[in-house]
Coordinates of C-alpha atoms in Angstrom, one line a residue:
M625 CA 0.0 0.0 0.0
S626 CA 1.1 3.5 -0.6
T627 CA 2.4 5.4 2.4
S628 CA 1.3 8.8 1.0
T629 CA -2.1 10.1 2.0
P630 CA -3.7 12.8 -0.2
P631 CA -5.4 15.7 1.4
T632 CA -8.8 14.7 2.7
T633 CA -11.8 17.0 2.9
R634 CA -13.3 16.4 6.3
L635 CA -17.1 16.5 6.5
R636 CA -18.3 19.4 8.7
V637 CA -21.6 19.2 10.6
S638 CA -24.0 21.8 9.3
L639 CA -26.7 22.5 11.8
L640 CA -28.6 24.5 9.2
A641 CA -28.7 21.6 6.8
V642 CA -30.0 19.3 9.6
A643 CA -32.6 21.8 10.6
V644 CA -33.8 22.3 7.1
T645 CA -34.0 18.6 6.4
A646 CA -36.0 18.1 9.7
A647 CA -38.4 20.9 8.9
L648 CA -39.1 19.7 5.4
S649 CA -39.7 16.2 6.7
A650 CA -42.2 17.5 9.2
T651 CA -44.2 19.5 6.7
G652 CA -44.1 16.8 4.0
V653 CA -42.4 19.2 1.5
Q654 CA -40.0 17.5 -0.9
A655 CA -36.4 18.3 0.0
T656 CA -35.6 19.0 -3.7
A657 CA -37.5 22.3 -3.3
A658 CA -34.6 23.6 -1.1
P659 CA -31.3 24.7 -2.5
Q660 CA -28.7 21.9 -2.4
P661 CA -26.0 22.7 0.1
D662 CA -22.3 22.3 -0.6
P663 CA -21.6 18.6 -0.3
T664 CA -18.6 19.2 1.9
S665 CA -20.8 20.9 4.6
V666 CA -23.2 18.0 5.3
T667 CA -23.1 15.1 7.6
V668 CA -22.9 11.5 6.3
N669 CA -26.5 10.8 7.2
A670 CA -27.6 14.0 5.5
A671 CA -25.5 13.1 2.5
F672 CA -27.3 9.8 2.1
E673 CA -30.7 11.5 2.5
Q674 CA -30.0 14.2 0.0
A675 CA -28.4 11.9 -2.6
A676 CA -31.3 9.4 -2.3
D677 CA -33.8 12.2 -2.7
K678 CA -32.0 13.9 -5.6
Y679 CA -31.7 10.7 -7.7
G680 CA -34.8 8.8 -6.6
V681 CA -32.8 6.0 -5.0
P682 CA -34.1 4.4 -1.8
R683 CA -32.0 5.7 1.0
D684 CA -31.7 2.4 2.8
L685 CA -30.6 0.6 -0.5
L686 CA -28.0 3.3 -1.0
V687 CA -26.6 2.7 2.5
A688 CA -26.7 -1.1 2.1
V689 CA -24.7 -0.8 -1.2
G690 CA -22.1 1.4 0.5
Y691 CA -21.9 -0.9 3.5
G692 CA -21.4 -4.0 1.4
E693 CA -18.6 -2.3 -0.4
T694 CA -16.7 -0.5 2.3
H695 CA -18.6 -0.6 5.7
L696 CA -19.1 3.1 4.9
D697 CA -15.3 3.8 5.3
G698 CA -13.9 6.1 2.7
H699 CA -10.3 5.2 3.6
H700 CA -9.1 8.8 3.2
G701 CA -9.3 8.5 -0.6
Q702 CA -7.0 5.5 -0.8
P703 CA -8.0 3.0 -3.5
S704 CA -9.1 -0.6 -3.0
Q705 CA -7.2 -3.4 -4.7
D706 CA -9.3 -3.0 -7.8
R707 CA -9.0 0.8 -7.6
G708 CA -12.3 1.7 -6.1
Y709 CA -12.7 4.9 -4.1
G710 CA -14.8 6.2 -1.2
V711 CA -17.8 5.0 0.7
M712 CA -19.6 3.9 -2.5
H713 CA -16.5 2.4 -4.1
L714 CA -16.5 4.3 -7.3
V715 CA -14.0 2.4 -9.5
S716 CA -11.5 3.4 -12.1
N717 CA -9.8 0.4 -13.8
P718 CA -9.6 -1.0 -17.3
V719 CA -13.0 -2.7 -17.1
N720 CA -15.0 -0.6 -14.6
H721 CA -15.4 3.1 -15.1
S722 CA -18.0 4.0 -12.5
L723 CA -15.8 6.9 -11.1
A724 CA -15.8 8.5 -14.6
K725 CA -19.5 7.8 -15.0
A726 CA -20.3 9.5 -11.6
A727 CA -18.2 12.5 -12.6
A728 CA -20.2 12.9 -15.8
L729 CA -23.5 12.5 -14.0
T730 CA -22.9 14.8 -11.0
G731 CA -20.5 17.4 -12.3
H732 CA -18.1 16.7 -9.5
S733 CA -14.4 16.2 -10.4
R734 CA -12.9 12.8 -10.0
A735 CA -10.7 14.2 -7.2
E736 CA -13.9 15.3 -5.3
L737 CA -15.5 12.0 -5.8
R738 CA -12.4 10.2 -4.5
H739 CA -11.8 12.3 -1.4
D740 CA -15.1 14.0 -0.4
T741 CA -17.5 11.6 1.2
A742 CA -20.7 13.5 0.4
A743 CA -19.7 13.9 -3.2
N744 CA -18.9 10.2 -3.3
I745 CA -22.3 9.2 -1.9
E746 CA -24.0 11.4 -4.5
G747 CA -21.9 9.8 -7.2
G748 CA -23.0 6.3 -6.1
A749 CA -26.6 7.4 -6.1
A750 CA -26.3 8.9 -9.6
V751 CA -24.7 5.7 -11.0
L752 CA -27.5 3.5 -9.5
R753 CA -30.1 5.8 -10.9
A754 CA -28.5 5.6 -14.3
H755 CA -28.6 1.8 -14.2
A756 CA -32.2 1.9 -13.2
D757 CA -33.1 4.1 -16.1
E758 CA -31.2 1.9 -18.5
L759 CA -33.2 -1.1 -17.2
G760 CA -36.5 0.9 -17.6
L761 CA -37.6 1.1 -13.9
N762 CA -40.5 3.5 -13.7
R763 CA -41.4 5.7 -10.7
A764 CA -43.5 3.1 -9.0
E765 CA -40.9 0.4 -9.4
R766 CA -38.2 2.8 -8.0
R767 CA -40.2 3.0 -4.8
D768 CA -40.1 -0.8 -4.5
L769 CA -36.9 -2.1 -2.9
G770 CA -37.2 -5.5 -4.4
A771 CA -37.3 -4.0 -8.0
W772 CA -33.8 -2.7 -7.5
Y773 CA -32.1 -6.1 -7.4
P774 CA -31.0 -6.1 -11.1
V775 CA -29.8 -2.5 -10.7
V776 CA -27.6 -3.4 -7.7
A777 CA -26.3 -6.4 -9.6
R778 CA -25.3 -4.1 -12.5
Y779 CA -23.6 -1.7 -10.0
S780 CA -21.1 -4.4 -9.3
N781 CA -19.9 -4.3 -12.9
A782 CA -19.7 -8.1 -12.7
K783 CA -21.5 -10.6 -14.9
G784 CA -23.9 -13.5 -14.3
A785 CA -23.5 -15.3 -11.1
T786 CA -20.9 -12.9 -9.6
A787 CA -23.3 -10.0 -10.1
A788 CA -26.1 -12.0 -8.5
L789 CA -23.8 -12.9 -5.6
Y790 CA -23.1 -9.2 -5.1
A791 CA -26.8 -8.2 -5.1
D792 CA -27.6 -11.0 -2.7
T793 CA -25.1 -9.6 -0.2
V794 CA -26.7 -6.1 -0.4
Y795 CA -30.2 -7.6 0.1
R796 CA -28.9 -9.7 3.0
F797 CA -27.9 -6.4 4.7
L798 CA -31.3 -4.9 4.0
A799 CA -32.9 -7.9 5.7
K800 CA -30.6 -8.0 8.7
G801 CA -30.2 -4.2 9.1
V802 CA -27.1 -2.1 9.2
T803 CA -25.3 -0.3 12.0
A804 CA -22.1 1.4 11.0
N805 CA -19.8 4.2 12.2
A806 CA -19.1 6.6 9.3
A807 CA -16.8 9.6 9.9
G808 CA -17.8 9.5 13.6
E809 CA -21.5 9.2 12.9
K810 CA -23.8 6.3 13.5
V811 CA -25.6 5.3 10.3
T812 CA -28.4 2.7 10.5
V813 CA -30.8 0.8 8.4
A814 CA -33.6 -1.1 10.0
G815 CA -33.9 -4.7 9.0
R816 CA -37.0 -5.7 7.0
S817 CA -38.4 -8.4 4.8
V818 CA -37.6 -7.7 1.2
A819 CA -38.6 -9.9 -1.8
P820 CA -35.9 -9.0 -4.5
D821 CA -36.8 -9.5 -8.1
K822 CA -34.3 -12.1 -9.2
S823 CA -36.1 -13.0 -12.4
A824 CA -33.2 -11.8 -14.6
Y825 CA -30.7 -14.0 -12.7
R826 CA -32.8 -17.1 -12.2
N827 CA -30.6 -20.2 -12.3
T828 CA -27.5 -18.1 -13.1
L829 CA -25.6 -19.1 -9.9
K830 CA -25.7 -22.8 -10.9
A831 CA -25.2 -22.1 -14.6
D832 CA -22.1 -20.0 -13.9
G833 CA -20.6 -22.6 -11.6
F834 CA -21.5 -21.3 -8.2
G835 CA -23.4 -24.5 -7.6
T836 CA -20.1 -26.4 -7.9
M837 CA -18.2 -27.1 -4.7
S838 CA -14.4 -27.2 -4.5
E839 CA -12.6 -30.5 -5.0
D840 CA -9.8 -29.3 -2.8
Y841 CA -12.0 -28.0 0.0
P842 CA -15.6 -29.2 -0.3
P843 CA -17.2 -26.5 1.9
A844 CA -16.0 -23.8 -0.6
H845 CA -17.6 -22.8 -3.9
W846 CA -15.5 -23.3 -7.0
V847 CA -15.3 -20.2 -9.2
P848 CA -12.2 -20.2 -11.4
A849 CA -10.1 -17.1 -11.8
S850 CA -9.1 -16.0 -15.2
P851 CA -6.2 -18.2 -16.6
S852 CA -4.4 -14.9 -17.2
N853 CA -4.0 -14.4 -13.4
Y854 CA -2.2 -17.6 -12.3
N855 CA 0.3 -20.3 -13.4
S856 CA -0.7 -23.9 -14.0
G857 CA 1.2 -26.3 -11.8
R858 CA 3.9 -25.5 -9.1
S859 CA 7.7 -25.4 -9.0
A860 CA 7.9 -26.2 -5.3
D861 CA 6.1 -28.1 -2.6
I862 CA 3.4 -26.3 -0.6
S863 CA 5.0 -25.4 2.8
T864 CA 3.3 -22.1 3.8
I865 CA -0.1 -20.6 4.1
V866 CA -0.3 -16.8 3.5
I867 CA -3.1 -14.7 5.1
H868 CA -4.2 -11.7 3.2
V869 CA -6.8 -8.9 3.5
V870 CA -8.1 -8.1 0.1
Q871 CA -8.7 -4.3 0.5
G872 CA -12.1 -4.7 -1.0
S873 CA -15.3 -6.7 -0.9
Y874 CA -15.8 -10.4 -1.3
D875 CA -17.9 -10.2 -4.5
G876 CA -15.8 -7.5 -6.0
S877 CA -12.7 -9.6 -5.4
I878 CA -14.2 -12.6 -7.1
G879 CA -15.0 -10.4 -10.1
W880 CA -11.6 -8.9 -10.1
F881 CA -9.8 -12.2 -10.1
Q882 CA -12.0 -13.2 -13.1
N883 CA -10.8 -10.1 -14.9
P884 CA -7.9 -10.9 -17.2
E885 CA -6.4 -7.5 -16.6
A886 CA -6.1 -8.0 -12.8
E887 CA -2.7 -9.8 -12.9
S888 CA -3.4 -11.2 -9.4
S889 CA -5.3 -14.0 -7.7
A890 CA -5.6 -16.0 -4.6
H891 CA -6.5 -19.6 -4.0
Y892 CA -9.4 -18.8 -1.6
I893 CA -11.5 -15.8 -0.5
V894 CA -13.4 -15.6 2.8
R895 CA -16.5 -13.5 3.3
S896 CA -16.7 -11.3 6.4
S897 CA -20.4 -11.5 7.3
D898 CA -20.8 -15.3 7.4
G899 CA -17.4 -16.9 6.6
D900 CA -18.5 -18.1 3.1
I901 CA -15.5 -19.3 1.1
T902 CA -14.9 -19.3 -2.6
Q903 CA -11.9 -21.1 -4.2
M904 CA -10.6 -19.5 -7.4
V905 CA -7.2 -21.3 -8.0
R906 CA -6.6 -25.0 -7.4
D907 CA -4.2 -25.8 -4.7
S908 CA -2.0 -27.5 -7.3
D909 CA -1.7 -24.3 -9.3
T910 CA 0.3 -21.2 -8.5
A911 CA -1.8 -18.2 -7.6
W912 CA -0.3 -14.7 -7.9
H913 CA -0.6 -13.3 -4.4
A914 CA 2.8 -13.0 -2.8
R915 CA 5.5 -12.5 -5.4
G916 CA 8.5 -14.7 -4.7
G917 CA 6.4 -16.7 -2.2
N918 CA 3.9 -17.9 -4.8
P919 CA 5.6 -21.2 -5.7
Y920 CA 5.4 -22.7 -2.2
S921 CA 2.4 -21.1 -0.6
V922 CA -1.4 -21.1 -0.6
G923 CA -3.0 -17.7 -0.5
I924 CA -6.2 -17.0 1.5
E925 CA -7.7 -13.6 1.0
H926 CA -10.2 -12.1 3.5
E927 CA -12.9 -9.6 2.6
G928 CA -12.2 -6.2 4.1
F929 CA -9.7 -3.4 4.8
I930 CA -6.8 -3.6 7.2
D931 CA -7.6 -0.4 8.9
N932 CA -11.2 -1.3 9.8
P933 CA -11.5 -4.1 12.4
S934 CA -15.3 -4.4 11.8
W935 CA -14.6 -6.7 8.9
F936 CA -12.9 -9.3 11.0
T937 CA -15.9 -11.1 12.4
D938 CA -15.9 -14.3 14.4
A939 CA -17.6 -16.1 11.5
M940 CA -14.7 -15.1 9.3
Y941 CA -12.0 -16.1 11.8
R942 CA -13.6 -19.5 12.4
S943 CA -14.3 -20.3 8.7
S944 CA -10.8 -19.3 7.7
A945 CA -9.1 -21.2 10.5
A946 CA -11.0 -24.3 9.5
L947 CA -9.7 -23.9 6.0
T948 CA -6.1 -23.3 7.2
K949 CA -6.3 -26.4 9.5
H950 CA -7.4 -28.4 6.5
L951 CA -4.6 -27.2 4.3
A952 CA -2.0 -27.7 7.1
D953 CA -3.1 -31.3 7.7
R954 CA -3.4 -32.1 4.0
Y955 CA 0.1 -30.8 3.0
G956 CA 2.0 -31.5 6.3
I957 CA 2.5 -27.8 7.1
P958 CA 3.4 -27.2 10.8
K959 CA 0.6 -25.2 12.5
D960 CA 2.9 -22.4 13.7
R961 CA 3.6 -18.8 12.9
A962 CA 6.7 -19.7 10.9
H963 CA 4.5 -21.5 8.3
I964 CA 1.2 -19.6 8.7
V965 CA 2.1 -16.0 8.0
G966 CA 0.8 -12.7 6.9
H967 CA 1.4 -11.2 3.5
S968 CA 3.6 -8.6 5.1
E969 CA 5.9 -11.4 6.5
V970 CA 6.6 -13.0 3.1
P971 CA 10.1 -12.1 2.0
G972 CA 10.3 -9.6 -0.9
N973 CA 6.8 -8.2 -0.4
D974 CA 5.9 -4.6 0.3
H975 CA 2.3 -5.1 1.5
T976 CA 1.1 -4.6 5.1
D977 CA -1.8 -7.0 5.3
P978 CA -3.4 -8.5 7.3
G979 CA -2.4 -5.5 9.5
P980 CA -2.5 -4.7 13.2
N981 CA -6.2 -5.4 13.6
W982 CA -5.9 -9.1 12.7
N983 CA -6.0 -11.2 15.9
W984 CA -3.2 -13.7 15.4
D985 CA -3.5 -15.2 18.8
Y986 CA -7.2 -16.0 18.4
Y987 CA -6.7 -17.2 14.8
M988 CA -3.9 -19.6 15.8
Q989 CA -5.9 -20.9 18.7
L990 CA -8.7 -21.7 16.3
V991 CA -6.3 -23.4 13.8
G992 CA -5.2 -25.6 16.7
G993 CA -1.5 -24.8 16.5
S994 CA 1.0 -22.9 18.4
G995 CA 1.2 -19.2 18.2
G996 CA 4.8 -18.7 19.2
D997 CA 6.7 -15.6 18.2
N998 CA 5.9 -13.9 15.0
P999 CA 8.5 -14.7 12.3
P1000 CA 10.9 -11.8 11.7
P1001 CA 9.6 -9.6 8.8
P1002 CA 11.9 -9.1 5.9
P1003 CA 13.8 -5.8 6.4
P1004 CA 12.6 -3.2 3.9
P1005 CA 15.1 -2.3 1.1
S1006 CA 16.1 0.9 2.8
T1007 CA 17.3 -0.9 6.0
G1008 CA 18.0 -4.4 4.9
K1009 CA 21.5 -5.9 5.1
H1010 CA 22.6 -5.9 1.5
W1011 CA 25.2 -8.5 0.7
V1012 CA 28.0 -9.3 -1.7
D1013 CA 29.1 -13.0 -1.2
T1014 CA 29.2 -16.5 -2.6
F1015 CA 26.6 -19.0 -1.6
A1016 CA 25.5 -22.6 -2.3
D1017 CA 23.4 -22.7 -5.4
A1018 CA 22.3 -26.3 -5.5
P1019 CA 19.1 -28.0 -4.2
G1020 CA 19.5 -29.0 -0.6
Y1021 CA 21.2 -25.8 0.8
A1022 CA 18.2 -25.2 3.1
S1023 CA 20.3 -25.9 6.1
P1024 CA 24.0 -26.2 6.8
S1025 CA 24.9 -29.2 4.8
D1026 CA 27.7 -30.8 2.7
T1027 CA 26.7 -28.7 -0.4
T1028 CA 29.8 -27.3 -2.1
E1029 CA 28.5 -25.8 -5.3
T1030 CA 28.6 -22.0 -5.4
G1031 CA 27.0 -19.1 -7.0
T1032 CA 26.8 -15.3 -6.6
L1033 CA 24.6 -13.3 -4.3
N1034 CA 24.3 -10.0 -6.0
K1035 CA 24.7 -6.7 -4.1
G1036 CA 21.4 -5.1 -3.1
T1037 CA 19.1 -7.9 -4.2
N1038 CA 18.8 -10.0 -1.0
Y1039 CA 18.8 -9.6 2.7
V1040 CA 20.6 -11.4 5.6
Y1041 CA 18.8 -11.7 8.9
C1042 CA 21.3 -13.5 11.2
K1043 CA 24.2 -16.1 11.2
A1044 CA 24.7 -19.5 12.6
Q1045 CA 27.8 -21.8 12.8
G1046 CA 27.8 -24.9 10.5
R1047 CA 30.2 -27.1 8.6
D1048 CA 33.2 -25.3 7.1
I1049 CA 32.8 -24.6 3.4
T1050 CA 35.5 -23.8 0.9
D1051 CA 34.8 -22.1 -2.4
N1052 CA 36.5 -22.6 -5.7
S1053 CA 39.1 -20.0 -4.9
G1054 CA 40.1 -21.6 -1.6
N1055 CA 38.2 -19.1 0.6
H1056 CA 36.5 -20.7 3.5
N1057 CA 34.2 -20.0 6.4
H1058 CA 31.9 -22.0 8.7
W1059 CA 29.3 -19.3 9.2
W1060 CA 25.9 -19.8 7.5
L1061 CA 23.6 -16.8 6.8
R1062 CA 19.8 -16.9 7.1
T1063 CA 18.5 -15.0 4.0
D1064 CA 15.3 -14.3 2.2
L1065 CA 16.1 -16.6 -0.6
D1066 CA 13.5 -19.2 -1.7
S1067 CA 11.2 -21.4 0.3
G1068 CA 9.3 -19.6 3.0
P1069 CA 9.4 -16.8 5.5
G1070 CA 12.9 -16.1 6.7
G1071 CA 14.2 -17.9 3.7
Q1072 CA 17.1 -20.4 3.8
Y1073 CA 20.6 -20.8 5.1
V1074 CA 23.4 -20.2 2.7
P1075 CA 27.2 -20.5 3.5
A1076 CA 29.1 -17.3 4.1
Y1077 CA 32.5 -17.4 2.6
Y1078 CA 35.6 -15.4 3.7
L1079 CA 35.9 -12.0 2.0
S1080 CA 38.9 -9.6 2.3
R1081 CA 36.9 -7.2 4.4
W1082 CA 36.1 -9.8 7.0
G1083 CA 38.3 -11.6 9.4
N1084 CA 37.9 -15.4 9.7
D1085 CA 34.8 -16.6 11.6
E1086 CA 33.0 -13.3 11.0
A1087 CA 30.0 -12.3 9.0
R1088 CA 29.4 -8.6 8.3
D1089 CA 27.1 -6.6 6.2
N1090 CA 28.2 -4.1 3.5
D1091 CA 28.5 -1.4 6.1
G1092 CA 30.9 -3.4 8.1
N1093 CA 28.4 -4.2 10.9
E1094 CA 28.6 -7.7 12.3
I1095 CA 25.5 -9.9 11.6
P1096 CA 23.9 -11.1 14.9
D1097 CA 23.6 -14.7 15.8
C1098 CA 20.3 -16.5 14.9

């Protein structure tokens, strides 16, 4: 994730706007008769009311769509993994242009729609209304929550079963109700019985494969990712399980991994609200989720955003932990924090998920393994110990061994964490040393040991980084 945060326009409470809205509601006068206030001066609740009224979208439906996308968290204008912005997740990527559509419909700039919550909510309402018009909903139908089902499905920009799955999620929130904190405000939707009009999507779930269960993990749905987003087969045995947070919604992530332009995927995705799981890449294939860690790992994505703990429900933890336990048992992976790791702990990655709100102690307890100490994260490039050395280059160098083949560890490309004593190794030039360095090379968090040979800047039995600092013992 980017560490830069663009300027954010904070919503200011406008007592006048609240008073006007209350007065109009009491007298039965339509709010559209009043001048529209500057969207940066209204509360979140008022923004939903005004956007719903202006575009003829049911207010509770508008809230439920936003809650399903982001839990009503705009994330300070930072994009989701598929480049969606704001509370309503207005998207700008090669296949979804809802941000541009919202700008054209509302007159707000794309920057406003990304960073201003009230403008973003208006943009979401405008896009929903445009879809309703395209589908021919008349005024009476627009008053019926159930009639909006195909509109909500279309808002997802997905096709077939994935779009239906998205709409089902929104209508589940309408049935259960919503309570969320948005910019310090409490936003609610009262639960009610709704009969969505699914006629346009009848049987599409089964037809598109959502009725098929996973062969690798039978409790999961099987929905294949685009073949453009993963490699067939593996080049290494499975030894690690990587925990991710997708920075987006469950349904949106399924659609994104089906998109050939995504250039990313995961083996499994877990839903926040109920722990539902979809598998998108077979265990035997290599998903693109953790850079150099891809060949030896299984990636599990979790719906949500790392900075909002409301996504990490007990249902999600329990369902994900059951999957992880199954994978560990099936592939002989130790149930510890050296082999069940976060994306941020995989060497060579610059991501921060699952982040500080992920409860590792509880998760490992559910998995049935040992928590133990967290594996040391790979040092970032600015602080890592950059190395120039010779190291074993043959299979089997994973621990101090009798390997004598050599290769070159190029300056600035790998990191060394610590050193341990092992069998004395002599290279082709006669240099020798019995120190072995734990690096980020290959198979798993913390990498593997490689032999450290004598260099002119070292004394015997020493291992120092390029700045001359001694490497600590493992």
